[in-house]
PDB file of C-alpha atoms in Angstrom:
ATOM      1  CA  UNK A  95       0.000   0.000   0.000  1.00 58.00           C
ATOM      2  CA  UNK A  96       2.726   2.539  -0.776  1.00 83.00           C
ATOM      3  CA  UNK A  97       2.719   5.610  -3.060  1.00 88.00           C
ATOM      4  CA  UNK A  98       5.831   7.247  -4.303  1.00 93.00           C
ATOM      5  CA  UNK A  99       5.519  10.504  -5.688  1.00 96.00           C
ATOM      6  CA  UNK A 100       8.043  10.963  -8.726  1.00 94.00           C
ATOM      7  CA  UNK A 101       9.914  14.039  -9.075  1.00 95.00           C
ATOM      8  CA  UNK A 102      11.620  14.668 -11.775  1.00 94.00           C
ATOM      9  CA  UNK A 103      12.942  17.966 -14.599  1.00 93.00           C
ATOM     10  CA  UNK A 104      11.312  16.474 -17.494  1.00 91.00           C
ATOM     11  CA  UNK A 105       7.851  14.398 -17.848  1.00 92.00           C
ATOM     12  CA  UNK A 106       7.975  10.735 -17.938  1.00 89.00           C
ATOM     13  CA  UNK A 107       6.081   7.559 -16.734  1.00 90.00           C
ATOM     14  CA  UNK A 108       6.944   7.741 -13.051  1.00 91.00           C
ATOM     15  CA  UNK A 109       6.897  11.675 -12.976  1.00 95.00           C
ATOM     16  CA  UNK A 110       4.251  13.019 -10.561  1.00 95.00           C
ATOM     17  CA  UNK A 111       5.425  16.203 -10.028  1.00 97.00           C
ATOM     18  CA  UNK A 112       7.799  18.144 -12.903  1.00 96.00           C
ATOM     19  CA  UNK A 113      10.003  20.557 -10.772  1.00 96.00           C
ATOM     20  CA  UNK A 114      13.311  22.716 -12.056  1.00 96.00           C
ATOM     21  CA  UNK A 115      15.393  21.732  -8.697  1.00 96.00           C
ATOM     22  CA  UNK A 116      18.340  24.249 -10.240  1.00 95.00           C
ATOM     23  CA  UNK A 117      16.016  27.343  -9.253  1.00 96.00           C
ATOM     24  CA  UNK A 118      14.543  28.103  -6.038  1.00 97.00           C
ATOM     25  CA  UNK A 119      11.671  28.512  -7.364  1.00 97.00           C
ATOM     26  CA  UNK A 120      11.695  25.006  -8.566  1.00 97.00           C
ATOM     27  CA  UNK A 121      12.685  24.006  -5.471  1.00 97.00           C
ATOM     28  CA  UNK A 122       9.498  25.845  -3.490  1.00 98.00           C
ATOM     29  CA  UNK A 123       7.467  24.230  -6.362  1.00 97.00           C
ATOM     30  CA  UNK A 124       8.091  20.733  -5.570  1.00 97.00           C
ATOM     31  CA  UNK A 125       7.910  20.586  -1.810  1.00 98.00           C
ATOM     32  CA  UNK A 126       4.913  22.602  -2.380  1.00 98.00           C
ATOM     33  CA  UNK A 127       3.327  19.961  -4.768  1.00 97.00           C
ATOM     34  CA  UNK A 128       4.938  16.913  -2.471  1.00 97.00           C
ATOM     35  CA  UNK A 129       3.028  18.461   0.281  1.00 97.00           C
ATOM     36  CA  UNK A 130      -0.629  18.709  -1.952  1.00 97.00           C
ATOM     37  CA  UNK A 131      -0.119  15.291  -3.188  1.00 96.00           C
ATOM     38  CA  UNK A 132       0.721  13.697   0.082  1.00 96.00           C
ATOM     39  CA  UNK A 133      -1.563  15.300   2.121  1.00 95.00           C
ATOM     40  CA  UNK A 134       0.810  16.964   4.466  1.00 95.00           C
ATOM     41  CA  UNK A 135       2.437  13.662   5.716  1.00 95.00           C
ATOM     42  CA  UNK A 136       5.484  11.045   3.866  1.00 96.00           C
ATOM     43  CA  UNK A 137       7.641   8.334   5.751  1.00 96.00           C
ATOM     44  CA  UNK A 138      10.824   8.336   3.534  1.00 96.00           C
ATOM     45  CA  UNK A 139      12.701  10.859   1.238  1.00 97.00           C
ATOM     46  CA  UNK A 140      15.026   9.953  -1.570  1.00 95.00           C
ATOM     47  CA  UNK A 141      17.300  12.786  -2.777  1.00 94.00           C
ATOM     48  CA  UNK A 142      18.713  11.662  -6.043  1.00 91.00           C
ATOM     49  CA  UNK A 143      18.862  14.494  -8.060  1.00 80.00           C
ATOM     50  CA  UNK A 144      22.396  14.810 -10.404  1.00 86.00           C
ATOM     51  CA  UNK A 145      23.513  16.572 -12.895  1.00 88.00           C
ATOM     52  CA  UNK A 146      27.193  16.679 -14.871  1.00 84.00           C
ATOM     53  CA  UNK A 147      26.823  18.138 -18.167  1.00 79.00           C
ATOM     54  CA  UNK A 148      24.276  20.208 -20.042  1.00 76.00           C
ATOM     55  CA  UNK A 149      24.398  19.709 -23.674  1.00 74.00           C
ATOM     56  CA  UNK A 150      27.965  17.958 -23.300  1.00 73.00           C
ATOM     57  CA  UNK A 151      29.554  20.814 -21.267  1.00 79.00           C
ATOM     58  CA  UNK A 152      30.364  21.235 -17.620  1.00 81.00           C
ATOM     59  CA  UNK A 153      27.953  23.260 -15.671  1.00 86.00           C
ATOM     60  CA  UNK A 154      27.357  25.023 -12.780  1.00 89.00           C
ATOM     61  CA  UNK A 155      23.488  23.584 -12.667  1.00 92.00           C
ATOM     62  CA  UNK A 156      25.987  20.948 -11.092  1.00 93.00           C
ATOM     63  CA  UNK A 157      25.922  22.881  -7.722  1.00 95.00           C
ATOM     64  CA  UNK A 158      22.428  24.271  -8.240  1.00 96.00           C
ATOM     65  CA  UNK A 159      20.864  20.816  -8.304  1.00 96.00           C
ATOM     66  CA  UNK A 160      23.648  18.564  -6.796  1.00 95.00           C
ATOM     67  CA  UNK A 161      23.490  20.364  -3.663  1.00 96.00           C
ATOM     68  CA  UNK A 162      21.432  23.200  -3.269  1.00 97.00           C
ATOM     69  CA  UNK A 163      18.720  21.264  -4.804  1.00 97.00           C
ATOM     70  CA  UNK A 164      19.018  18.117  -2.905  1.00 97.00           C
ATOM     71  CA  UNK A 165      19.600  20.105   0.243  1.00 97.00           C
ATOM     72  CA  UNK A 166      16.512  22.238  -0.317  1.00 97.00           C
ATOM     73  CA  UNK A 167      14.429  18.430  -0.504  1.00 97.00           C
ATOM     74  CA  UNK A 168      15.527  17.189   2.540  1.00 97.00           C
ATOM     75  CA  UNK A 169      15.202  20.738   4.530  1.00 97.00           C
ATOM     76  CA  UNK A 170      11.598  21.124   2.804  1.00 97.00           C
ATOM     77  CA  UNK A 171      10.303  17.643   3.364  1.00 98.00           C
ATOM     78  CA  UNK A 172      11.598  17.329   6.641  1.00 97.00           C
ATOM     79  CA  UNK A 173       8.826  18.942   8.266  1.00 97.00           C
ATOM     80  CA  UNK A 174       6.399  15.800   6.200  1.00 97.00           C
ATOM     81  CA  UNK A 175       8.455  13.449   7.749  1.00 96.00           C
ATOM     82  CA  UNK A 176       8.499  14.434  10.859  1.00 96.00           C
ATOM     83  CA  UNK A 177       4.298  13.374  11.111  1.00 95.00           C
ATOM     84  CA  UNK A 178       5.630   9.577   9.935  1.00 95.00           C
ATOM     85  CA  UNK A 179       5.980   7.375  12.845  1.00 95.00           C
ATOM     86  CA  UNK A 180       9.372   5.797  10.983  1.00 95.00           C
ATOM     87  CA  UNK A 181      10.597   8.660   8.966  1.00 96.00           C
ATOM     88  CA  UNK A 182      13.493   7.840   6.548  1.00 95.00           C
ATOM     89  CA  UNK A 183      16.017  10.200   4.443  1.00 95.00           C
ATOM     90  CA  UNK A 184      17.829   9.080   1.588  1.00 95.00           C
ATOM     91  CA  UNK A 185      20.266  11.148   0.091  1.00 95.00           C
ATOM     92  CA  UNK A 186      22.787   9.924  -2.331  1.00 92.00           C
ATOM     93  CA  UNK A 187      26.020  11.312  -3.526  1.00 90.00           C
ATOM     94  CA  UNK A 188      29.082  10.204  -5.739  1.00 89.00           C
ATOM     95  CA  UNK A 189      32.232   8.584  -5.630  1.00 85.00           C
ATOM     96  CA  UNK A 190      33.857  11.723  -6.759  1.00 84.00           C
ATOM     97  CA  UNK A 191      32.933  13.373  -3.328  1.00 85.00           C
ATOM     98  CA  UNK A 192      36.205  11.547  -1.731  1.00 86.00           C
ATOM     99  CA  UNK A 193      38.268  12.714  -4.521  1.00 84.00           C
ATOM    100  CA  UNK A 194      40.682  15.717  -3.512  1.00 85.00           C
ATOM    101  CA  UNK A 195      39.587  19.008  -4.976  1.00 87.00           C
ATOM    102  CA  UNK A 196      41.845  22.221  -5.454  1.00 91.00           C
ATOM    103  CA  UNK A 197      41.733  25.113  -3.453  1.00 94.00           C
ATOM    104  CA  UNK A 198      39.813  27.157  -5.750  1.00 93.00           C
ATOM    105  CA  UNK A 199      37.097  23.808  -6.384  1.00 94.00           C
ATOM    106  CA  UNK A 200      37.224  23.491  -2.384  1.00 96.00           C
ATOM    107  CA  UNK A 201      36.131  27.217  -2.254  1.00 97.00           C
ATOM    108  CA  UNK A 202      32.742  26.115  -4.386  1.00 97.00           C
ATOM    109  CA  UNK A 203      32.251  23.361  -1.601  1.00 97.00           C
ATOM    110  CA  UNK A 204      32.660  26.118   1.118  1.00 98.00           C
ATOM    111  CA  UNK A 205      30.201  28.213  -0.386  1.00 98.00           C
ATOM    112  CA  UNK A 206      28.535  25.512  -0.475  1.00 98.00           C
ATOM    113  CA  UNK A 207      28.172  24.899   2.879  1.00 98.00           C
ATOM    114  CA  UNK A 208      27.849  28.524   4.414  1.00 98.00           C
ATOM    115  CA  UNK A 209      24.645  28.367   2.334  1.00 97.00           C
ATOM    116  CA  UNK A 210      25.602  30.838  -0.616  1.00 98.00           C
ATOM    117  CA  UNK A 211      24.435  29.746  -3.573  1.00 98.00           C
ATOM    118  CA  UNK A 212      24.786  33.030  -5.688  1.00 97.00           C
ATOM    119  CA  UNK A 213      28.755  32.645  -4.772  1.00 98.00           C
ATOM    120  CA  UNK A 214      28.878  29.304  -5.194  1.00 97.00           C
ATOM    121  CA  UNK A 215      27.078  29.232  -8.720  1.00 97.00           C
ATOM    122  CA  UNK A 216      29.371  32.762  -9.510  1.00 96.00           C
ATOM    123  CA  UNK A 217      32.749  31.004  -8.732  1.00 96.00           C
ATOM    124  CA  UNK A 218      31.611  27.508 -10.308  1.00 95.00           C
ATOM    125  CA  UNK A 219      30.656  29.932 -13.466  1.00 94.00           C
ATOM    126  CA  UNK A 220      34.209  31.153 -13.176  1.00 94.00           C
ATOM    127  CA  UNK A 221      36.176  27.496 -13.382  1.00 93.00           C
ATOM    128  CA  UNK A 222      33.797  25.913 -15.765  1.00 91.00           C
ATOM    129  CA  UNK A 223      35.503  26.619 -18.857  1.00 89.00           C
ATOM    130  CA  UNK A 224      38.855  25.785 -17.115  1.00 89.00           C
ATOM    131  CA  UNK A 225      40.144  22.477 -18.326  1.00 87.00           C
ATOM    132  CA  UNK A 226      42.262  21.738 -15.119  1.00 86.00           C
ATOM    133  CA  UNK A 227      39.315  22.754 -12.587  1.00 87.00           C
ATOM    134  CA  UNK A 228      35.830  22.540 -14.752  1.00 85.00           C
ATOM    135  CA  UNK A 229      35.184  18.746 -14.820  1.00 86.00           C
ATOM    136  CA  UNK A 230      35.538  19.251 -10.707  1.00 90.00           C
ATOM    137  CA  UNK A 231      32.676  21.072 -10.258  1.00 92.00           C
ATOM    138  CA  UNK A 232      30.509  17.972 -10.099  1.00 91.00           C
ATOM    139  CA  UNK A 233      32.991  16.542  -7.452  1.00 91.00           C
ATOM    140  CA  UNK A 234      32.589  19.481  -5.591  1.00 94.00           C
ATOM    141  CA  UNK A 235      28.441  19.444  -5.760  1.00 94.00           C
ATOM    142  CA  UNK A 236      28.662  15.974  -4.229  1.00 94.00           C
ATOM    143  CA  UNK A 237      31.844  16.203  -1.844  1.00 94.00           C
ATOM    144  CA  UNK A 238      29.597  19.337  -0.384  1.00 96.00           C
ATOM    145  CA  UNK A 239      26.592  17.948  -0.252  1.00 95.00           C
ATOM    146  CA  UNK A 240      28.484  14.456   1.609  1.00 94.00           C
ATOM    147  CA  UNK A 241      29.633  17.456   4.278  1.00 94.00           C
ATOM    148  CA  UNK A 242      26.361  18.407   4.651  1.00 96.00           C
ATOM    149  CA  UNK A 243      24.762  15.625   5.232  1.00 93.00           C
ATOM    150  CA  UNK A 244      27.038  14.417   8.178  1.00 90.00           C
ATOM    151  CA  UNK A 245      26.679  17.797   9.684  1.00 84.00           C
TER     152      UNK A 245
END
């Protein structure tokens, strides 16, 4: 007798809700909808949302959704699972989050975490193009979002 309610960027078999999690908009959009369709109340979260490329280049949508995106499910559902009697959080990351990042890719994950996602999306912006640093930004989105989640 359980329901999962499918969220996803694009529409598709499982999709129940179609939410942008790179915006915050998106982001108030989905919990929003979660919280219609559910009736105020879900036992378990899975925050799966990735992203590497978009069109076959490196982007910063990497942190938007990676991290701020995933963090802003967890934070916005929480409050849903706290009416389950066995509430459950999911949140899944990458390999790449144990892999060592330079100091200007560790500054994206300390953004990051201090909550700035206007600096973080500026400085990933800055490195993306950068052949040495740009394929990091997705290890950053997940090494940051593994800090977070042991916070």
């Amino acid at each position: 007798g359980q329901r999962v309610i499918g969220v996803d960027v694009n529409d598709g078999e499982h999709v129940d809700i179609i939410a942008d999690l790179s915006t915050p908009s998106g982001r108030e959009r989905m919990i929003a909808d979660v919280k219609e369709k559910s009736g105020g109340k879900i036992d378990a979260v899975v925050a799966n949302a990735g992203i590497l490329t978009s069109g076959g280049k490196f982007t910063e949508k990497s942190i938007a959704v990676n991290f701020f995106g995933a963090r802003a499910t967890i934070l916005g559902l929480r409050p849903l699972l706290l009416t389950s009697k066995n509430p459950r959080a999911v949140v899944l990351s990458s390999i790449t989050a144990v892999f060592p990042v330079s100091p200007e890719v560790q500054r994206i994950v300390d953004l990051c975490l201090e909550g700035d996602e206007d600096g973080a999306l500026k400085a990933s912006k800055d490195l993306i193009d950068d052949p040495t640093h740009g394929p990091n930004i997705y290890a950053a989105s997940k090494h940051a979002l593994s800090c977070w989640i042991r916070k």
